[in-house]
Coordinates of C-alpha atoms and ligand atoms in Angstrom, one line a residue:
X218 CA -17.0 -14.7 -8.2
X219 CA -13.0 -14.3 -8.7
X220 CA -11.4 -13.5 -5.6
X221 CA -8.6 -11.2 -4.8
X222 CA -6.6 -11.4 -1.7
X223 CA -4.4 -8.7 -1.0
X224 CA -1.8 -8.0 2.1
X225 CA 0.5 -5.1 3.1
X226 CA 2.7 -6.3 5.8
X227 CA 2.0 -6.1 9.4
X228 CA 3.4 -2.6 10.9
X229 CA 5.6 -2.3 13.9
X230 CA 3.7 0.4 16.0
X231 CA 6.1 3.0 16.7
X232 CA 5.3 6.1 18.5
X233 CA 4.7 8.0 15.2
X234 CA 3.7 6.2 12.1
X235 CA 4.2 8.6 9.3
X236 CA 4.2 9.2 5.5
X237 CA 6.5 6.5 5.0
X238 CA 4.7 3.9 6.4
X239 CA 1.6 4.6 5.8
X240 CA 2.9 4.1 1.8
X241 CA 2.1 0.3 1.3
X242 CA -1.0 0.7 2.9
X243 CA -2.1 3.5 0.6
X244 CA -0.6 1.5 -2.3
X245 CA -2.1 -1.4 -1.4
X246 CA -6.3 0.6 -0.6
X247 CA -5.9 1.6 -4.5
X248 CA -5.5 -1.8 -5.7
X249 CA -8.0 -3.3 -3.3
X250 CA -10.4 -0.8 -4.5
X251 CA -10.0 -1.0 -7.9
X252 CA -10.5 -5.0 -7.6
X253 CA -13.8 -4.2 -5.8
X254 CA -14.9 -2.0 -8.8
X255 CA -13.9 -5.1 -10.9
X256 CA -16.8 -7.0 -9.4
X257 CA -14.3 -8.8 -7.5
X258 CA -15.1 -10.3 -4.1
X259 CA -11.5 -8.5 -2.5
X260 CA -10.0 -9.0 1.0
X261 CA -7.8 -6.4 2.1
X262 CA -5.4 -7.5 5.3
X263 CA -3.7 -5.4 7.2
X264 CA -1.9 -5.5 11.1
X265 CA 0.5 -4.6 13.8
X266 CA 3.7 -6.7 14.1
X267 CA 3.5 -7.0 18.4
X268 CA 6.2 -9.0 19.9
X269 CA 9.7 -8.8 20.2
X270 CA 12.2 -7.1 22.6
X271 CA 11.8 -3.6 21.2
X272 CA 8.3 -3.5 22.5
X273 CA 8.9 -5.7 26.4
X274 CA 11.7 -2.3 26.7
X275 CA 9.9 0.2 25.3
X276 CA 6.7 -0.3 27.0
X277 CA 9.3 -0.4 30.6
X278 CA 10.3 2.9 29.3
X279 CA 6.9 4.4 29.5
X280 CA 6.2 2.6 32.7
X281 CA 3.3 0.4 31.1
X282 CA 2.4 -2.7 30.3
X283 CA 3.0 -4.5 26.9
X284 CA -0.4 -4.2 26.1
X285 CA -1.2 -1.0 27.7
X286 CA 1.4 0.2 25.4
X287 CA 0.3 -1.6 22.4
X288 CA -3.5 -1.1 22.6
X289 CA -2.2 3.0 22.6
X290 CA -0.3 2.4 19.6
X291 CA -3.0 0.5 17.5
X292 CA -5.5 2.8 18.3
X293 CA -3.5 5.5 16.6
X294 CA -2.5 3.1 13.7
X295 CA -6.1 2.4 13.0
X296 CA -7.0 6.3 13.4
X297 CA -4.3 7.1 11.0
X298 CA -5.8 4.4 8.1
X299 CA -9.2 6.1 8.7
X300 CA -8.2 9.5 8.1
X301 CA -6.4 8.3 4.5
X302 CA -9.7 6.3 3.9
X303 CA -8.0 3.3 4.2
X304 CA -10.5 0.4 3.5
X305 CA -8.8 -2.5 4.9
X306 CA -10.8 -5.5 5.7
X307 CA -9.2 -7.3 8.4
X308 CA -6.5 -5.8 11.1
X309 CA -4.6 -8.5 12.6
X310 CA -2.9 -7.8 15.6
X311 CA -0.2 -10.8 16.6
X312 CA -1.0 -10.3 19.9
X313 CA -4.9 -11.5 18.7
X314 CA -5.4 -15.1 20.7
X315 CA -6.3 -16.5 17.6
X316 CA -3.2 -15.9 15.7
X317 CA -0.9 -16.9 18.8
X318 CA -2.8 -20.7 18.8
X319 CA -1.9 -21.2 15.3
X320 CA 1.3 -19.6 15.2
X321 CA 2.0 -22.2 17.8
X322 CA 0.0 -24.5 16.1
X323 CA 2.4 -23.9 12.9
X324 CA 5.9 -24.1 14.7
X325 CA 4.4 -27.4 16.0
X326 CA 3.5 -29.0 12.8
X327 CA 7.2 -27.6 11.6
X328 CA 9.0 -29.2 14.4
X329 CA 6.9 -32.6 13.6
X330 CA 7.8 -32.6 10.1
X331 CA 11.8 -32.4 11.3
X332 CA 12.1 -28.4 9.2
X333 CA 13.1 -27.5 12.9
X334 CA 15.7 -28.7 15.2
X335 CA 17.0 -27.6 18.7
X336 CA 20.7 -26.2 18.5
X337 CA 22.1 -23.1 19.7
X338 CA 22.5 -19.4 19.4
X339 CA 25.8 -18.3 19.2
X340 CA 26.3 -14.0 19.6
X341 CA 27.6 -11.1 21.1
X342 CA 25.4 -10.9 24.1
X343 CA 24.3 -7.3 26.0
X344 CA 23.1 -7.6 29.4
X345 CA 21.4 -4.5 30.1
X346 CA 19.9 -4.6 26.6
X347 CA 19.2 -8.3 26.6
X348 CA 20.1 -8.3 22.9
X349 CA 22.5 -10.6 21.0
X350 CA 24.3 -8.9 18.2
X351 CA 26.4 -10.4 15.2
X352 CA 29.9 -9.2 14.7
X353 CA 29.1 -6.9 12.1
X354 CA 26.5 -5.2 13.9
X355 CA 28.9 -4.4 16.8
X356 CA 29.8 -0.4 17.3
X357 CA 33.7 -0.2 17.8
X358 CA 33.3 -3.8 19.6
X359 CA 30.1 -2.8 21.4
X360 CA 26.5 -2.5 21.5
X361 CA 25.1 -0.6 19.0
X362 CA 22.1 0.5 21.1
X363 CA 23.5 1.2 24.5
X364 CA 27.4 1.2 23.9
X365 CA 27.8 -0.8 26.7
X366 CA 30.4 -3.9 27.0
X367 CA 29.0 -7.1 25.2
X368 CA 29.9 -10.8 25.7
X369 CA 29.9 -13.9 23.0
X370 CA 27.6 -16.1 24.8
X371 CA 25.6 -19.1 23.3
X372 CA 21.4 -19.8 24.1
X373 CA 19.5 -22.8 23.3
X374 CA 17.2 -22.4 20.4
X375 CA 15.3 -23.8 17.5
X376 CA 16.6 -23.5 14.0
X377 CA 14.1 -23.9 11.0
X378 CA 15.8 -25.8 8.3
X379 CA 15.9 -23.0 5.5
X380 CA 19.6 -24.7 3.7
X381 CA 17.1 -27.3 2.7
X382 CA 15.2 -24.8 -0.3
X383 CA 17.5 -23.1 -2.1
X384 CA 17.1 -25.5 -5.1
X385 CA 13.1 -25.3 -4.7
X386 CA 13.2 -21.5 -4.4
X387 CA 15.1 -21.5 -7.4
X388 CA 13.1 -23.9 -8.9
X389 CA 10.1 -21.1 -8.0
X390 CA 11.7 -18.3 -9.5
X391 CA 12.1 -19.8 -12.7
X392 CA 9.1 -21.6 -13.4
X393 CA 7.1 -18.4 -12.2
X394 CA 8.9 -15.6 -13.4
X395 CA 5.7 -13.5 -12.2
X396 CA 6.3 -14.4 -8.4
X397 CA 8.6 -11.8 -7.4
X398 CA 8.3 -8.6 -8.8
X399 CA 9.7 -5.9 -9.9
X400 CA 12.2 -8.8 -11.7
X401 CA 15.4 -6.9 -10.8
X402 CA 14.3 -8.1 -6.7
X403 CA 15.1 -11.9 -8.2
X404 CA 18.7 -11.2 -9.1
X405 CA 19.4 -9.9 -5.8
X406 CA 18.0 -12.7 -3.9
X407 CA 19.5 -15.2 -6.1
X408 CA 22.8 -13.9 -6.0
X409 CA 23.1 -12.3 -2.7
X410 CA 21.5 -15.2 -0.5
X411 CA 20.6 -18.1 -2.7
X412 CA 23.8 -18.8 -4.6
X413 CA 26.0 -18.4 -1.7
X414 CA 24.0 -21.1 0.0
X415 CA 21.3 -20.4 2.8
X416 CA 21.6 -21.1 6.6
X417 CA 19.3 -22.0 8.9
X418 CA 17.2 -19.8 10.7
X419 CA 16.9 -19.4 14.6
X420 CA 13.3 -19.2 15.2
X421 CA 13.1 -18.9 18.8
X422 CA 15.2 -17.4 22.0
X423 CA 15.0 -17.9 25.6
X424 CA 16.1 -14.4 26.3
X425 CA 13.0 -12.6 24.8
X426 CA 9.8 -13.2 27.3
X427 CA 7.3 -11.0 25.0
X428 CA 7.0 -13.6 22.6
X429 CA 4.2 -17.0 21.8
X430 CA 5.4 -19.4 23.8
X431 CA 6.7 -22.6 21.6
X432 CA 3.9 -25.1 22.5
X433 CA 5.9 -27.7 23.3
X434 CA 8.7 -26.1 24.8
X435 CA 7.6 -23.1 26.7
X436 CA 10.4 -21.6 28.0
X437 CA 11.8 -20.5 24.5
X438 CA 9.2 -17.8 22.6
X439 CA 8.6 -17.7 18.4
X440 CA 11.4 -15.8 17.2
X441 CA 10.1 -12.8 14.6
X442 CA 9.7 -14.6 11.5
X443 CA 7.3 -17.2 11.9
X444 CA 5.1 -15.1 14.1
X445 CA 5.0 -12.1 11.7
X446 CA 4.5 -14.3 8.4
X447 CA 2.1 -16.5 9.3
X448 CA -0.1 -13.6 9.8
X449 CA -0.8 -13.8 6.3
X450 CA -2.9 -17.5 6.6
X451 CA -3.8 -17.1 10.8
X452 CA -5.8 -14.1 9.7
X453 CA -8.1 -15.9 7.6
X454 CA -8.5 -19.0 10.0
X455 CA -5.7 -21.1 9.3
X456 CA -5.2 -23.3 12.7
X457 CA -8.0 -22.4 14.1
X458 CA -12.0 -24.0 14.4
X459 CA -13.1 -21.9 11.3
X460 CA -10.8 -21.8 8.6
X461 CA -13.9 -20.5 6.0
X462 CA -12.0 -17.4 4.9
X463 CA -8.4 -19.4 4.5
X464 CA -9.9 -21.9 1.9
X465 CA -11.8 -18.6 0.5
X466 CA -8.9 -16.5 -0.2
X467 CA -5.7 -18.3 0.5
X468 CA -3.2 -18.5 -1.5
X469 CA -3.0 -14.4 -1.9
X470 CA -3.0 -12.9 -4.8
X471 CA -0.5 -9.9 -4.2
X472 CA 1.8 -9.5 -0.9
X473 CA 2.7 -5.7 -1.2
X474 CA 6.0 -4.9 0.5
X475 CA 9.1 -2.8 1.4
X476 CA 12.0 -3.7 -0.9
X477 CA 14.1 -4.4 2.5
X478 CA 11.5 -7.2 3.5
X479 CA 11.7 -9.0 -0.3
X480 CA 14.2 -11.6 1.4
X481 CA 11.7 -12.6 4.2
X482 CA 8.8 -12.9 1.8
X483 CA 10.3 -14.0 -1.2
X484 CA 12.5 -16.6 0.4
X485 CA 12.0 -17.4 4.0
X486 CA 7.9 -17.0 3.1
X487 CA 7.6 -19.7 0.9
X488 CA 9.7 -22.1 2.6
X489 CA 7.3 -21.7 5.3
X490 CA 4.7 -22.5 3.3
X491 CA 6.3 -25.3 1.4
X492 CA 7.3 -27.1 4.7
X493 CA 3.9 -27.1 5.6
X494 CA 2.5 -28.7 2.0
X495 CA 0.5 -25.1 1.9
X496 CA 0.1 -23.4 -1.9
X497 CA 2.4 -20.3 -2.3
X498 CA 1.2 -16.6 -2.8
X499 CA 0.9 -15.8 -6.8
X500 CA 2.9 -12.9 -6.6
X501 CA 5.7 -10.8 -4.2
X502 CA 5.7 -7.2 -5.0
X503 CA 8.6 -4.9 -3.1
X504 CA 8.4 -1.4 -3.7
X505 CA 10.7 1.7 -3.3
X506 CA 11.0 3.7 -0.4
X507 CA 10.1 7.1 -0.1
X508 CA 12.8 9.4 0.1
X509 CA 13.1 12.4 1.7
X510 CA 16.0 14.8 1.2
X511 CA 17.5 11.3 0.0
X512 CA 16.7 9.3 3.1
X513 CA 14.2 6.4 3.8
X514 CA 11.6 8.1 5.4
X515 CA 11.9 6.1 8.5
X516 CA 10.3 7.0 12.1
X517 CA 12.8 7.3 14.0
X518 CA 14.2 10.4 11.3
X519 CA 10.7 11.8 11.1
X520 CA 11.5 13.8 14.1
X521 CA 14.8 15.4 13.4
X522 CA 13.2 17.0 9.7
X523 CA 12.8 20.1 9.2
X524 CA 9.8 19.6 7.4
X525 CA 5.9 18.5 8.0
X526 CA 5.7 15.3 6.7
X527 CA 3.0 14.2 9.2
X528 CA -0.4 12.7 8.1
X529 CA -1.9 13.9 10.8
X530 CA -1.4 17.8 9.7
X531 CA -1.2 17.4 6.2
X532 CA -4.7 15.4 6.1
X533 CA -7.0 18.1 7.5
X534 CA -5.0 20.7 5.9
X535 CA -5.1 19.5 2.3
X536 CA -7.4 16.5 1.8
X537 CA -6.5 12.8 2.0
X538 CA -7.0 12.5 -1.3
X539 CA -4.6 14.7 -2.3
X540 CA -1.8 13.0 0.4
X541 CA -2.8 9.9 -1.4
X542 CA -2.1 12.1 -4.7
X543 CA 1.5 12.7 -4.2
X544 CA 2.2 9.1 -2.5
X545 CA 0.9 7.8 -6.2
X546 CA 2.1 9.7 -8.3
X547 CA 5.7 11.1 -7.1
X548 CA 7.0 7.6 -5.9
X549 CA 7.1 5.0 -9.2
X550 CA 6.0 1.8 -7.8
X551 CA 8.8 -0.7 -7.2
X552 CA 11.4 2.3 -6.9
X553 CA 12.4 4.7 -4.9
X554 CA 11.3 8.6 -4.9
X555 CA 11.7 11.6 -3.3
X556 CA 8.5 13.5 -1.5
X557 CA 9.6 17.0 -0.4
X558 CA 6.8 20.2 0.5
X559 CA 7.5 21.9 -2.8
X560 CA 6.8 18.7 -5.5
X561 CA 3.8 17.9 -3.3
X562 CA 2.1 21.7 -2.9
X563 CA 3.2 22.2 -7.0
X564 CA 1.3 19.2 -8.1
X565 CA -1.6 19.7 -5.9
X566 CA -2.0 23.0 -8.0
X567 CA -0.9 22.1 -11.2
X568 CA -2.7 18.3 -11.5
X569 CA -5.8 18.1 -8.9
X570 CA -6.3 22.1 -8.9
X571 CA -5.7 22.4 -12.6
X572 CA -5.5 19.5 -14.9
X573 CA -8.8 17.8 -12.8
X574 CA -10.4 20.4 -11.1
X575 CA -11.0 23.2 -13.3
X576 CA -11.7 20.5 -16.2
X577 CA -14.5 19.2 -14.2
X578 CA -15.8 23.0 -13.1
X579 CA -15.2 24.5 -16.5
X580 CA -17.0 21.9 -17.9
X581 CA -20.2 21.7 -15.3
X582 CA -20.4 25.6 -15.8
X583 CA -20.3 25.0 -20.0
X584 CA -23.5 22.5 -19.7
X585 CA -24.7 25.1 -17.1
X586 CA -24.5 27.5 -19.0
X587 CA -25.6 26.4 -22.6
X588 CA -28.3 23.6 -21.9
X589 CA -29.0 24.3 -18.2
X590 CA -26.8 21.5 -16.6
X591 CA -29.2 18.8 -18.6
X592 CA -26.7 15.9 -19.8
X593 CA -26.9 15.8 -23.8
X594 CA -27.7 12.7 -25.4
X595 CA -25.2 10.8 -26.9
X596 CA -25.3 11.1 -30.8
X597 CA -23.5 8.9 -33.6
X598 CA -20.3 11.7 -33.8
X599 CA -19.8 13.2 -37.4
X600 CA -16.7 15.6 -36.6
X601 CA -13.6 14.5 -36.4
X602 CA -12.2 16.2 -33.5
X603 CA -15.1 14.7 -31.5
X604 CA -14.2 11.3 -33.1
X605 CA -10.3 11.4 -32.5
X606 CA -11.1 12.8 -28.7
X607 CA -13.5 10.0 -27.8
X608 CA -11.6 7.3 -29.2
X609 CA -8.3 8.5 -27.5
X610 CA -9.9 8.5 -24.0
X611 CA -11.6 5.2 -24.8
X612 CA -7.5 4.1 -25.8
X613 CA -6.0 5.2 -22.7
X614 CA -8.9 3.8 -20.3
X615 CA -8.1 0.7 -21.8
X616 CA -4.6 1.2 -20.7
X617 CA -5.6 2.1 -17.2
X618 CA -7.2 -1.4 -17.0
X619 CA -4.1 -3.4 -18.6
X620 CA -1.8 -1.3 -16.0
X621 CA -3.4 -2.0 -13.2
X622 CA -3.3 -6.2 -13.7
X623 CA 1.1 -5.2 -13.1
X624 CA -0.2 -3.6 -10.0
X625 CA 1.5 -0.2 -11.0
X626 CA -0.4 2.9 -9.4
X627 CA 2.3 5.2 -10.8
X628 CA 1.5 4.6 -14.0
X629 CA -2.0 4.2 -13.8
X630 CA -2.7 7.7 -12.2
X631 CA -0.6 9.4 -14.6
X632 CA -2.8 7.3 -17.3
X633 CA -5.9 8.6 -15.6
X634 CA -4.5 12.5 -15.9
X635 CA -3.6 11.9 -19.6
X636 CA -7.3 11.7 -19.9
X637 CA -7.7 15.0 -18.2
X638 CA -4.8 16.7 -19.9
X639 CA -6.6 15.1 -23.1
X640 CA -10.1 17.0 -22.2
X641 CA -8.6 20.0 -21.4
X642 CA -6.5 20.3 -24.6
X643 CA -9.9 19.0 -26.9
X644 CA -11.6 22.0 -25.1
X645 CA -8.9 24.4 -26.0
X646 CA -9.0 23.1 -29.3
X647 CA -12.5 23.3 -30.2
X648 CA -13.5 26.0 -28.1
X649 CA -17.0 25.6 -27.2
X650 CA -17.8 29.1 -26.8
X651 CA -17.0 30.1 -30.7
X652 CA -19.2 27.1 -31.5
X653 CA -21.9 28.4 -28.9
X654 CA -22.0 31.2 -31.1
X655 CA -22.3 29.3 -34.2
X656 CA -25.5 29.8 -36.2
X657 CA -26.3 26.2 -36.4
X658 CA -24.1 25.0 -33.7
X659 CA -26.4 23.2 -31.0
X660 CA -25.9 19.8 -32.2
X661 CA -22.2 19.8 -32.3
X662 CA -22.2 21.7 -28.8
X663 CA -24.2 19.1 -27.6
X664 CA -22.3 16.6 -29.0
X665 CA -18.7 18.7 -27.3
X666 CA -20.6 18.8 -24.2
X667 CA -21.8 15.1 -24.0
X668 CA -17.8 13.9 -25.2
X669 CA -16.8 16.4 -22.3
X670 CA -18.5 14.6 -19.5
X671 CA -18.2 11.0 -20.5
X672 CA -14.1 11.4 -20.7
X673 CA -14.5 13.1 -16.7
X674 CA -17.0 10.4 -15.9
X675 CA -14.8 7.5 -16.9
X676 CA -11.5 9.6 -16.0
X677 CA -13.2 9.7 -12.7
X678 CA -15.0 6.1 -12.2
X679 CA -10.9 4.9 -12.8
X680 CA -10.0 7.8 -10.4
X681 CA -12.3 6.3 -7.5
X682 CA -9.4 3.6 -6.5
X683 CA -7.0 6.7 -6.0
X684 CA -9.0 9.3 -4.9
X685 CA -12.0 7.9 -3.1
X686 CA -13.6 10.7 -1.4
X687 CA -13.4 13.6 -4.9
X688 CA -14.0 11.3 -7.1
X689 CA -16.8 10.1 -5.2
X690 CA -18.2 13.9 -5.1
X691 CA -18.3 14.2 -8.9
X692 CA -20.1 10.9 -9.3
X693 CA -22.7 11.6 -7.4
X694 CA -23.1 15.0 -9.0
X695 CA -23.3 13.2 -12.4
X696 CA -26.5 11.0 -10.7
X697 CA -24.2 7.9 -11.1
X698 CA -24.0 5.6 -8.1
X699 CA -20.5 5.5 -6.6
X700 CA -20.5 2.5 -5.2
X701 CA -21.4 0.6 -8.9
X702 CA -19.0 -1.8 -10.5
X703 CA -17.3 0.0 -13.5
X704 CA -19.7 -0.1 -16.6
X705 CA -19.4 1.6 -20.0
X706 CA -16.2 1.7 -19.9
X707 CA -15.5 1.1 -23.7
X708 CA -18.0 3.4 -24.5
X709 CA -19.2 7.3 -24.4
X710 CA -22.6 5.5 -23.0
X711 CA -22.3 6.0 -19.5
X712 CA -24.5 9.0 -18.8
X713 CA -28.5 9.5 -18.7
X714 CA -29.2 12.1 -20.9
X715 CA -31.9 14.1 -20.2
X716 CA -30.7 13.9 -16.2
X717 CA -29.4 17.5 -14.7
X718 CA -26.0 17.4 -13.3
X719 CA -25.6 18.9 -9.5
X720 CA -24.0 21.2 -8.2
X721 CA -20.6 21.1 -7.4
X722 CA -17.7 22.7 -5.0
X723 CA -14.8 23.1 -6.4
X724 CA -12.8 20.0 -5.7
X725 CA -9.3 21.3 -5.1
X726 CA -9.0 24.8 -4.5
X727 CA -5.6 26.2 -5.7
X728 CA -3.2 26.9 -3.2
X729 CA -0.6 29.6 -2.6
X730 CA 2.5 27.7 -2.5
X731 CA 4.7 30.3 -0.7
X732 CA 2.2 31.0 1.8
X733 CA 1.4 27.0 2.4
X734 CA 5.2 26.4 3.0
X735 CA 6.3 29.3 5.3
X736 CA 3.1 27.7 7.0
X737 CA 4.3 24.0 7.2
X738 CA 7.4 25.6 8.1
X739 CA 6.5 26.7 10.9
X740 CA 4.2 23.8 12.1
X741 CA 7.5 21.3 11.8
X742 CA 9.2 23.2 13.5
X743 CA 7.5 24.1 16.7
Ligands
ME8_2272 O1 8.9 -4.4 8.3 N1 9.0 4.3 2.2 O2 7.3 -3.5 9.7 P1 7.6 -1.9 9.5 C1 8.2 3.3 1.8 N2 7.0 -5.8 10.9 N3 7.8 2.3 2.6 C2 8.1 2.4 3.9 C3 8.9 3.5 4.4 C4 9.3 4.5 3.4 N4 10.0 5.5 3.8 N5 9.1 3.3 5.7 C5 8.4 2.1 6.0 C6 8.1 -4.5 9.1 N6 7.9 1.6 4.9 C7 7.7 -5.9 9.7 C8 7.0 -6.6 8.6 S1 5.6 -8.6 7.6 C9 5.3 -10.2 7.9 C10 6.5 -8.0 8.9 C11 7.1 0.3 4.8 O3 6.6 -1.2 10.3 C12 8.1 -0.8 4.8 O4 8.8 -1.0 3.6 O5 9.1 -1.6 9.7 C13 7.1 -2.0 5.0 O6 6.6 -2.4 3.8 C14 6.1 -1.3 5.9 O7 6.3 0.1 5.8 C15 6.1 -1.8 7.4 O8 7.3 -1.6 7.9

């Protein structure tokens, strides 16, 4: 069975995570579940980012533990991912004593093979903070985060050997012009950090005690990058008794990612991985941020906006589905895009409400209503409308499928709705109702009817990735199983005629946009 092995990056738990970073994970739950619907035997990873400074003072901050802190954190990150139905495989946590061993394990091997070195750290050192900062990251000659005086002060510490790739990552880029994605990302890292020549990287500190210990040198902990990256191979069993899953899956097929975290991946990634003799992942995908009112949605801004961008509210409010909606459609993968309350309640009316929604109702009160909700059977098509319409849909499911090998959700969703907007502009165009009427009409009507509810059913079985829980609804009320592979999807075959469709709620009822925002208003800001 073909495998596909798909990553979002490990999250830094915050207090809040929000819209914005629950984005690659939502990105990435569409593609995992489309793969699975391809037959495909899929592993979705996912994970918390756990050492490092930032936590050791945070957690001091709230007068707990590291882990007391942590454990808090992750159980609202994995909370979060259930209420957006995210259906992640694995969560890693780097704190898990499995990944520490072989993150050690790895550093180890490194330092055998002579990619790193002992030398030392040379910085702008703050006490209090216990931080070293480079000159540029200096505020008027002091530390950014406290503003307190710093002083240049120098720390023993490893150094992995990254000067010695630039000609292989090069090398990588043009024999697999696939690898990083989208292809503008390349440019940048060849001529912002390749070109100008790459320096080592320090890959461990003294000064940070919530950290793996380096095995063989325990008074120094694994600085960031090799901890957080590794993730990607520990999680499947790499360095450890059982490495099953790593010779399953590994290398990945897709590592989704934020466009600021394409150097680490696309460069200091795979020179990991070449040290260590290990196969590199086929592809690097960075996407956009989300915007909002022009600004990465980051968590530390969440709290000073003015409006409710919180899961948590928006969820039970208006359906993770249609959260998910918006993330899809609004952003266009592998750029940036703007969410804001007015695109997000406009759409939900005008494309779930509408364009989906009142097709599917229209047309389960239609079959209702003329052949008492029994499916039609489905005929060899003599008129040409009912010709052109099928074999459009059958076009642009076609394109769904070819989309969604690039990995982009944007334009598949919109692909899916083209189907919709196709249905509902056949219906206008036929009009069922005049041919209801018709003296010898049944056939043709059945033939409408039967065209009808293929285009939702296959509009919706491509849907299911996106919009899990609605789509699921509708399949069921069509007796199809929801968890089936896709099937007839070339063809207007996919129903059992003779079978009575179920009832139905309606899916997205439409929403009063003025009312909903003076609302959400008022929620963000109280
Ligand atoms: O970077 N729009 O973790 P992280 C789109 N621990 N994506 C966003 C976003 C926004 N407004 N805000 C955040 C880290 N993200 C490291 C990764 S991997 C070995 C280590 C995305 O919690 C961001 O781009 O800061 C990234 O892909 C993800 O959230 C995690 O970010």
């Amino acid at each position: 069975m073909e495998k596909f092995y798909i990553t979002t990056p490990i999250y830094y738990p915050s207090n809040k995570f929000t819209l914005g970073n629950s984005y690659t994970t939502i990105v990435c739950d569409a593609l995992a579940r489309f793969n699975r619907k391809q037959g495909k035997d899929v592993f979705y990873l996912t994970g918390t980012d756990e050492h490092g400074q930032k936590i050791e003072q945070t957690a001091k901050k709230h007068g707990v533990t590291e882990k007391e802190y942590l454990d808090a954190m992750i159980a609202d990150a994995k909370d979060l991912w259930k209420l957006l139905n995210i259906s992640y495989d694995k969560f890693i946590r780097t704190t898990d004593d499995y990944h520490e061993h072989a993150a050690q394990k790895i550093f180890t091997k490194l330092y055998e093979k002579g990619y790193i070195y002992k030398g030392s750290y040379k910085g702008w050192y703050c006490t209090p903070c216990e931080s070293f900062w480079t000159e540029s990251q200096l505020v008027d000659g002091k530390c950014p985060d406290c503003g307190r005086e710093v002083k240049f002060q120098e720390e023993e510490a490893y150094f992995f050997k990254l000067s010695a790739f630039g000609d292989k990552l090069l090398k990588l880029y043009e024999e697999n012009p696939e690898f990083l994605q989208p292809k503008n990302r390349v440019n940048e890292m060849v001529n912002n950090f390749i070109k100008p020549g790459l320096t080592d990287l320090c890959v461990s500190r003294t000064s940070v005690k919530w950290g793996i210990p380096v095995e063989f040198d325990p008074k120094h902990t694994i600085y960031v990058w090799i901890d957080a990256l590794s993730n990607y191979i520990t999680a499947l069993g790499y360095g450890s008794e059982d490495d099953s899953l790593y010779k399953k899956y590994w290398p990945a097929d897709v590592h989704v990612i934020g466009k600021e975290i394409v150097r680490f991946h696309a460069i200091i990634w795979p020179a990991i991985l070449m040290a260590l003799d290990l196969p590199l992942p086929k592809k690097i995908y960075g996407h956009g941020w989300i915007l909002f009112g022009g600004d990465k949605l980051s968590k530390s801004k969440e709290t000073d906006e003015k409006e409710c961008i919180d899961p948590r509210i928006l969820v039970p409010r208006y359906s993770a589905d249609a959260i998910r909606y918006i993330l899809y459609r609004e952003i266009p993968f592998g750029s940036d895009g703007n969410y804001s309350t007015d695109v997000f309640l406009t759409r939900f009316n005008s494309d779930l409400s509408n364009n989906y929604g009142n097709l599917v109702s229209r047309t389960f009160s239609m079959v209702k209503k003329y052949f008492g909700s029994v499916i039609p059977e489905n005929k060899s098509l003599t008129n040409e409308d009912d010709i052109e319409f099928k074999n459009n849909v059958l076009k642009l499911a076609g394109d769904v499928f070819a989309i969604m090998e690039k990995y982009d959700v944007t334009k598949a969703i919109a692909t899916v709705f083209d189907i919709f907007t196709e249905a509902n502009t056949y219906i206008q165009k036929v009009q069922p109702w005049a041919i209801a009427k018709e003296e010898n009409g049944q056939d043709r009507l059945a033939a409408v009817m039967r065209n009808l509810l293929e285009a939702i059913r296959i509009g919706t079985e491509l849907l299911q990735a996106f919009l899990p829980d609605t789509a699921t609804k509708v399949l069921n009320a069509m007796n199809l199983d929801p968890n089936a592979n896709f099937a007839n999807m070339d063809n207007f075959d996919g129903l059992e005629a003779g079978k009575e469709l179920k009832p139905l709620d309606i899916l997205f009822p439409r929403l009063d946009v003025e009312k909903e925002k003076e609302e959400l208003k008022v929620i963000a800001n109280s």
